[in-house]
């Protein structure tokens, strides 16, 4: 089969994989397509354009929900007996171990697949090449690396959690034209438009946690829940996390009053007054006490802890002090920034990213793969960070 046709099927598998976003974490997003050249399906998918090659697809699927069947199993179920002698395109190395589900490689071998094209090897230690080895040992022709960069980009959060032992960090802020997230007295209600705020709720349902600092909690008194305009049930309920080194969160805050309605995690430092932990636990919050003396050390420990819990994506919604520390650590992986048509001025007004920052402009971090979109009166700019 030609390289261009192989790429066509793998692009479709990658498109299918993305359907699992927000549903499958901490698992990776995976898509699978099974093809027979001697089969023609008149009701074949078009992938947005008419293409005769896609009529040879006998089965396809994606990992739809954590704990449920993997992409390969869904595709094999659709293919049935037509899988015998077929070629499988899968965006991630098939698993070879028992987890929530049995090994996919066993099902692939049993179905009689003759060729498997894999976009990327799975870095998860229980797989990491063993799935490829088992398929090869069974006499299946296996090739690895087709559109690998796209597969890596798709599952960058998963790879980050496995390789760096921390979640993928998404920084979100809304700022005025002059780059302020609050006035000199801390007023920020509202910088962004209603349309932009709706978009934020759509983001929240796709992450494991929403993180803010204690100052943002005090000044904005946010709820940090997912509230979708159509009343649809969110894909997931993210944990609300407040980094509150001194235990200053008000008992009358929105977060405190809803501690039993949505998960709330308070991160305390070593100087938190005695008794605060027990008090907040009695209110329904979880408390994580980190005894490291420096803020940066506690941030590192927190993110390691979240990764151990299986958290893959976290959304940091401020403020500038917290985002600055994450930036200085080079821990911000992605930025989502609303630029709003307002000017507040003032040299003491709050900037979105504090911290130490970069001394030289040539060492400034840059936005890769940036996208720009108009949302109501605001402009949204998103992209991944290159340090």
Coordinates of C-alpha atoms in Angstrom, one line a residue:
X1 CA 0.0 0.0 0.0
X2 CA 1.4 3.4 -0.9
X3 CA 2.7 5.8 1.7
X4 CA 0.1 8.4 0.8
X5 CA -2.8 5.9 1.4
X6 CA -1.2 4.8 4.7
X7 CA -1.2 8.4 5.7
X8 CA -4.8 8.9 4.8
X9 CA -5.9 6.1 7.1
X10 CA -3.7 7.2 9.9
X11 CA -5.0 10.8 9.6
X12 CA -8.5 9.3 10.0
X13 CA -7.4 7.3 13.0
X14 CA -6.0 10.5 14.6
X15 CA -9.2 12.3 13.9
X16 CA -11.2 9.5 15.6
X17 CA -8.8 9.5 18.6
X18 CA -9.6 13.2 19.3
X19 CA -13.2 12.2 20.1
X20 CA -12.0 10.8 23.4
X21 CA -10.8 14.2 24.7
X22 CA -12.2 14.8 28.2
X23 CA -13.6 11.3 28.5
X24 CA -10.6 8.9 28.5
X25 CA -8.0 10.6 30.8
X26 CA -5.8 9.5 32.5
X27 CA -5.6 7.1 29.5
X28 CA -4.4 8.4 26.2
X29 CA -6.6 9.3 23.2
X30 CA -6.4 6.5 20.7
X31 CA -8.0 5.9 17.3
X32 CA -8.0 2.8 15.1
X33 CA -8.9 2.0 11.5
X34 CA -9.0 -1.5 9.9
X35 CA -8.7 -1.8 6.2
X36 CA -9.1 -4.5 3.5
X37 CA -8.2 -3.6 -0.1
X38 CA -10.4 -6.4 -1.4
X39 CA -13.5 -4.9 0.3
X40 CA -15.6 -1.9 -0.8
X41 CA -18.2 -0.2 1.4
X42 CA -20.7 2.0 -0.4
X43 CA -21.5 3.8 2.9
X44 CA -17.9 4.5 3.6
X45 CA -16.8 7.5 5.7
X46 CA -15.6 10.5 3.7
X47 CA -13.5 12.2 6.3
X48 CA -14.7 15.5 5.0
X49 CA -14.0 14.7 1.3
X50 CA -14.9 12.0 -1.2
X51 CA -12.1 9.4 -1.3
X52 CA -12.4 6.0 -2.8
X53 CA -9.6 4.6 -0.5
X54 CA -11.8 5.1 2.5
X55 CA -14.4 2.7 1.1
X56 CA -12.0 -0.1 2.1
X57 CA -12.5 0.5 5.8
X58 CA -14.1 -2.5 7.4
X59 CA -14.0 -1.3 11.0
X60 CA -13.0 1.8 13.0
X61 CA -13.3 3.1 16.5
X62 CA -11.7 5.1 19.3
X63 CA -11.2 4.8 23.0
X64 CA -14.5 6.4 24.1
X65 CA -14.3 6.4 27.9
X66 CA -11.9 5.6 30.7
X67 CA -12.3 2.0 31.9
X68 CA -14.1 0.9 28.7
X69 CA -13.0 -0.8 25.5
X70 CA -9.9 0.5 23.8
X71 CA -9.9 1.8 20.2
X72 CA -8.6 -1.5 18.7
X73 CA -11.4 -3.5 20.4
X74 CA -14.1 -1.2 19.1
X75 CA -12.7 -1.3 15.6
X76 CA -12.3 -5.2 15.7
X77 CA -15.9 -5.5 16.9
X78 CA -17.1 -3.5 13.9
X79 CA -15.0 -5.4 11.5
X80 CA -16.0 -8.8 12.7
X81 CA -14.7 -11.6 10.5
X82 CA -13.5 -9.1 7.9
X83 CA -10.5 -8.4 10.2
X84 CA -8.9 -11.6 9.0
X85 CA -6.0 -10.7 6.8
X86 CA -6.7 -6.9 7.2
X87 CA -4.4 -4.0 8.0
X88 CA -4.8 -2.1 11.2
X89 CA -3.9 1.6 11.7
X90 CA -3.6 2.7 15.3
X91 CA -2.4 5.9 16.7
X92 CA -0.6 4.4 19.8
X93 CA 1.1 1.1 20.4
X94 CA -1.5 -1.5 21.4
X95 CA -1.4 -2.5 25.1
X96 CA 0.1 -5.8 26.1
X97 CA -0.9 -5.9 29.8
X98 CA -4.0 -6.4 31.9
X99 CA -5.4 -3.1 33.2
X100 CA -9.0 -2.0 33.2
X101 CA -9.4 -4.2 30.1
X102 CA -7.5 -7.2 28.7
X103 CA -4.5 -6.7 26.4
X104 CA -5.4 -5.4 22.9
X105 CA -2.5 -7.3 21.3
X106 CA -4.2 -10.6 22.2
X107 CA -7.4 -9.6 20.4
X108 CA -5.5 -8.3 17.4
X109 CA -3.6 -11.6 17.0
X110 CA -6.8 -13.7 17.6
X111 CA -8.6 -11.7 14.9
X112 CA -6.0 -12.6 12.3
X113 CA -4.8 -9.0 11.5
X114 CA -1.8 -9.4 9.1
X115 CA -0.3 -5.9 9.3
X116 CA -0.3 -3.2 12.0
X117 CA 0.8 0.4 11.4
X118 CA 1.4 2.3 14.6
X119 CA 1.9 6.1 14.8
X120 CA 3.9 6.1 18.1
X121 CA 5.2 3.8 20.8
X122 CA 3.5 4.0 24.1
X123 CA 5.8 5.5 26.8
X124 CA 3.8 3.8 29.6
X125 CA 6.3 1.5 31.4
X126 CA 3.9 -1.5 31.3
X127 CA 3.8 -1.2 27.5
X128 CA 6.8 0.7 26.0
X129 CA 7.6 -1.6 23.1
X130 CA 6.2 -4.9 24.6
X131 CA 3.0 -4.6 22.5
X132 CA 5.0 -4.2 19.3
X133 CA 7.3 -7.1 20.3
X134 CA 4.3 -9.4 20.9
X135 CA 2.7 -8.6 17.6
X136 CA 6.0 -9.1 15.7
X137 CA 6.5 -12.4 17.5
X138 CA 3.1 -13.6 16.3
X139 CA 4.2 -13.0 12.7
X140 CA 2.4 -9.7 12.2
X141 CA 4.1 -7.1 10.0
X142 CA 4.4 -4.1 12.3
X143 CA 5.7 -0.6 11.3
X144 CA 6.0 2.3 13.7
X145 CA 6.4 6.1 13.3
X146 CA 3.8 7.0 10.6
X147 CA 2.6 10.6 11.5
X148 CA 4.4 10.2 14.8
X149 CA 4.7 14.0 15.4
X150 CA 0.9 14.4 15.1
X151 CA 0.3 11.5 17.4
X152 CA 2.8 13.0 19.9
X153 CA 1.1 16.4 19.7
X154 CA -2.3 14.8 20.3
X155 CA -1.3 13.0 23.4
X156 CA 1.3 15.6 24.7
X157 CA -0.6 15.8 28.1
X158 CA -0.5 12.0 28.5
X159 CA 3.2 11.9 27.6
X160 CA 4.0 14.8 29.9
X161 CA 2.4 12.9 32.9
X162 CA 4.3 9.8 32.1
X163 CA 7.7 11.3 31.2
X164 CA 7.8 14.4 33.5
X165 CA 5.7 13.1 36.4
X166 CA 3.4 16.1 36.3
X167 CA 0.2 17.1 34.5
X168 CA 0.0 19.2 31.4
X169 CA -0.4 22.8 32.6
X170 CA -2.8 25.1 30.7
X171 CA -2.5 28.8 31.7
X172 CA -5.6 30.8 31.1
X173 CA -6.1 34.5 31.7
X174 CA -8.1 37.5 30.4
X175 CA -6.4 40.8 30.1
X176 CA -7.0 44.3 28.9
X177 CA -5.3 45.8 25.8
X178 CA -2.6 47.2 28.1
X179 CA -1.9 43.8 29.5
X180 CA -3.6 44.0 32.9
X181 CA -5.7 41.3 34.7
X182 CA -6.9 43.6 37.4
X183 CA -6.7 47.3 38.3
X184 CA -4.3 48.7 40.9
X185 CA -6.9 47.9 43.7
X186 CA -7.6 44.4 42.4
X187 CA -10.8 44.9 40.5
X188 CA -11.2 42.4 37.6
X189 CA -15.0 41.8 37.4
X190 CA -15.4 41.4 34.4
X191 CA -12.6 41.9 32.0
X192 CA -13.8 39.4 29.5
X193 CA -17.1 39.1 27.7
X194 CA -19.9 36.7 28.5
X195 CA -19.1 34.8 25.3
X196 CA -15.5 34.3 26.5
X197 CA -16.6 33.1 29.9
X198 CA -18.8 30.5 28.2
X199 CA -15.7 29.2 26.4
X200 CA -13.9 28.8 29.7
X201 CA -16.7 26.5 31.0
X202 CA -16.2 24.4 27.9
X203 CA -12.5 24.1 28.8
X204 CA -13.2 23.2 32.4
X205 CA -15.1 20.1 31.5
X206 CA -12.1 18.7 29.8
X207 CA -9.6 19.0 32.6
X208 CA -8.9 17.2 35.8
X209 CA -8.4 20.2 38.0
X210 CA -8.7 24.0 38.1
X211 CA -6.0 25.7 40.1
X212 CA -5.9 29.2 41.6
X213 CA -3.9 31.1 44.2
X214 CA -5.2 32.3 47.5
X215 CA -5.2 35.9 46.4
X216 CA -7.4 35.1 43.4
X217 CA -9.7 33.1 45.7
X218 CA -10.0 36.1 48.0
X219 CA -10.4 38.9 45.4
X220 CA -12.6 37.1 42.8
X221 CA -14.4 34.6 45.1
X222 CA -14.9 32.2 42.2
X223 CA -17.0 29.1 42.2
X224 CA -14.8 27.2 39.7
X225 CA -17.4 24.7 38.7
X226 CA -18.5 23.7 35.2
X227 CA -21.7 25.5 34.1
X228 CA -22.6 24.8 30.5
X229 CA -25.1 27.1 28.8
X230 CA -27.3 24.3 27.4
X231 CA -27.6 22.6 30.7
X232 CA -25.7 19.5 29.4
X233 CA -24.0 17.3 32.0
X234 CA -20.2 18.0 32.0
X235 CA -17.9 15.2 30.8
X236 CA -16.2 15.4 34.2
X237 CA -16.2 17.3 37.4
X238 CA -12.7 18.9 37.9
X239 CA -11.2 19.2 41.3
X240 CA -11.0 22.8 42.5
X241 CA -7.6 23.5 43.9
X242 CA -6.5 26.5 45.9
X243 CA -2.9 27.0 46.8
X244 CA -3.4 28.6 50.1
X245 CA -0.1 28.5 52.0
X246 CA -1.3 30.4 55.0
X247 CA -4.8 28.8 55.2
X248 CA -6.5 32.2 54.5
X249 CA -9.5 31.0 52.5
X250 CA -12.7 32.5 53.9
X251 CA -15.3 30.1 55.3
X252 CA -17.9 32.3 53.6
X253 CA -16.4 32.0 50.1
X254 CA -18.2 30.3 47.3
X255 CA -15.6 27.5 47.3
X256 CA -16.1 26.9 51.0
X257 CA -19.9 26.9 50.8
X258 CA -19.8 24.3 48.0
X259 CA -17.1 22.1 49.4
X260 CA -19.4 19.1 49.6
X261 CA -20.9 19.7 46.1
X262 CA -17.8 19.6 44.0
X263 CA -14.3 18.4 45.0
X264 CA -12.2 21.0 46.7
X265 CA -8.5 20.6 47.5
X266 CA -6.7 23.1 49.7
X267 CA -2.9 23.1 49.5
X268 CA -1.4 24.4 52.8
X269 CA 2.2 25.3 53.6
X270 CA 4.3 24.6 56.7
X271 CA 3.2 27.8 58.4
X272 CA -0.5 27.2 58.2
X273 CA -2.1 27.7 61.6
X274 CA -2.7 24.6 63.6
X275 CA -6.2 23.3 63.4
X276 CA -6.9 24.6 59.9
X277 CA -6.5 21.2 58.3
X278 CA -9.0 19.5 60.6
X279 CA -11.4 22.4 60.3
X280 CA -11.5 22.3 56.5
X281 CA -11.8 18.5 56.4
X282 CA -14.8 18.8 58.6
X283 CA -16.3 21.1 56.0
X284 CA -15.9 18.6 53.2
X285 CA -12.6 19.8 51.7
X286 CA -9.5 17.7 51.2
X287 CA -6.3 19.3 52.6
X288 CA -2.8 18.6 51.2
X289 CA -0.1 19.8 53.6
X290 CA 3.2 20.4 51.9
X291 CA 6.1 21.1 54.3
X292 CA 8.6 22.4 51.7
X293 CA 9.7 25.9 52.8
X294 CA 9.7 27.6 49.3
X295 CA 6.6 28.3 47.1
X296 CA 8.3 26.8 44.1
X297 CA 9.2 23.6 45.9
X298 CA 5.6 23.2 47.0
X299 CA 4.4 23.8 43.4
X300 CA 6.6 21.0 42.2
X301 CA 5.4 18.7 45.0
X302 CA 1.8 19.5 44.2
X303 CA 2.1 18.8 40.5
X304 CA 3.9 15.5 41.3
X305 CA 1.0 14.6 43.6
X306 CA -1.6 15.4 41.0
X307 CA 0.2 13.2 38.5
X308 CA 0.2 10.3 41.0
X309 CA -3.5 10.7 41.3
X310 CA -3.8 10.3 37.5
X311 CA -4.5 13.9 36.6
X312 CA -3.4 14.6 33.1
X313 CA -4.6 18.2 32.3
X314 CA -4.9 21.1 34.8
X315 CA -6.2 24.5 34.0
X316 CA -4.5 27.4 36.0
X317 CA -6.8 30.4 36.2
X318 CA -4.5 32.7 38.1
X319 CA -3.4 34.9 39.5
X320 CA -0.3 36.6 38.2
X321 CA 1.9 35.4 41.1
X322 CA 1.0 31.7 40.6
X323 CA 1.4 31.9 36.9
X324 CA 4.7 33.7 37.3
X325 CA 6.1 30.9 39.5
X326 CA 4.9 28.3 37.0
X327 CA 6.5 30.2 34.1
X328 CA 9.8 30.6 35.9
X329 CA 9.8 26.8 36.5
X330 CA 9.0 26.4 32.7
X331 CA 5.9 24.4 33.7
X332 CA 3.3 26.2 31.6
X333 CA 2.8 24.0 28.6
X334 CA -0.1 25.8 26.9
X335 CA -1.6 29.3 27.0
X336 CA -5.1 30.4 26.4
X337 CA -5.4 34.2 26.5
X338 CA -8.3 36.5 26.0
X339 CA -7.4 40.0 25.0
X340 CA -10.2 42.4 25.7
X341 CA -10.9 45.8 24.3
X342 CA -10.4 47.7 27.5
X343 CA -7.6 49.9 29.0
X344 CA -7.2 50.5 32.7
X345 CA -3.6 51.9 32.9
X346 CA -1.6 52.2 36.1
X347 CA 1.9 50.9 36.7
X348 CA 0.6 49.1 39.8
X349 CA -2.2 47.3 38.0
X350 CA -1.8 43.5 38.0
X351 CA -0.1 41.8 35.1
X352 CA -1.0 38.2 34.2
X353 CA 2.5 36.6 34.6
X354 CA 4.6 37.8 37.5
X355 CA 7.6 36.0 38.9
X356 CA 11.2 36.8 38.0
X357 CA 10.7 36.6 34.3
X358 CA 13.2 36.8 31.5
X359 CA 16.0 39.4 31.4
X360 CA 16.5 39.4 27.7
X361 CA 13.9 39.6 25.0
X362 CA 15.7 37.1 22.9
X363 CA 15.2 34.6 25.7
X364 CA 11.4 35.2 25.8
X365 CA 9.2 32.1 25.6
X366 CA 7.2 31.9 22.3
X367 CA 3.8 30.6 21.3
X368 CA 3.9 27.7 18.9
X369 CA 1.1 26.6 16.7
X370 CA -0.9 29.7 17.7
X371 CA -4.5 30.2 16.8
X372 CA -6.4 33.5 16.9
X373 CA -10.2 33.7 17.2
X374 CA -12.7 36.5 17.7
X375 CA -15.1 35.7 20.5
X376 CA -17.7 38.4 21.0
X377 CA -15.7 41.6 21.5
X378 CA -12.6 39.7 22.7
X379 CA -9.8 38.1 20.8
X380 CA -8.6 34.6 22.0
X381 CA -5.1 33.5 21.3
X382 CA -4.0 30.0 22.1
X383 CA -0.9 27.9 21.6
X384 CA 1.8 25.8 23.2
X385 CA 4.8 27.3 24.9
X386 CA 8.4 26.9 23.7
X387 CA 10.9 28.0 26.3

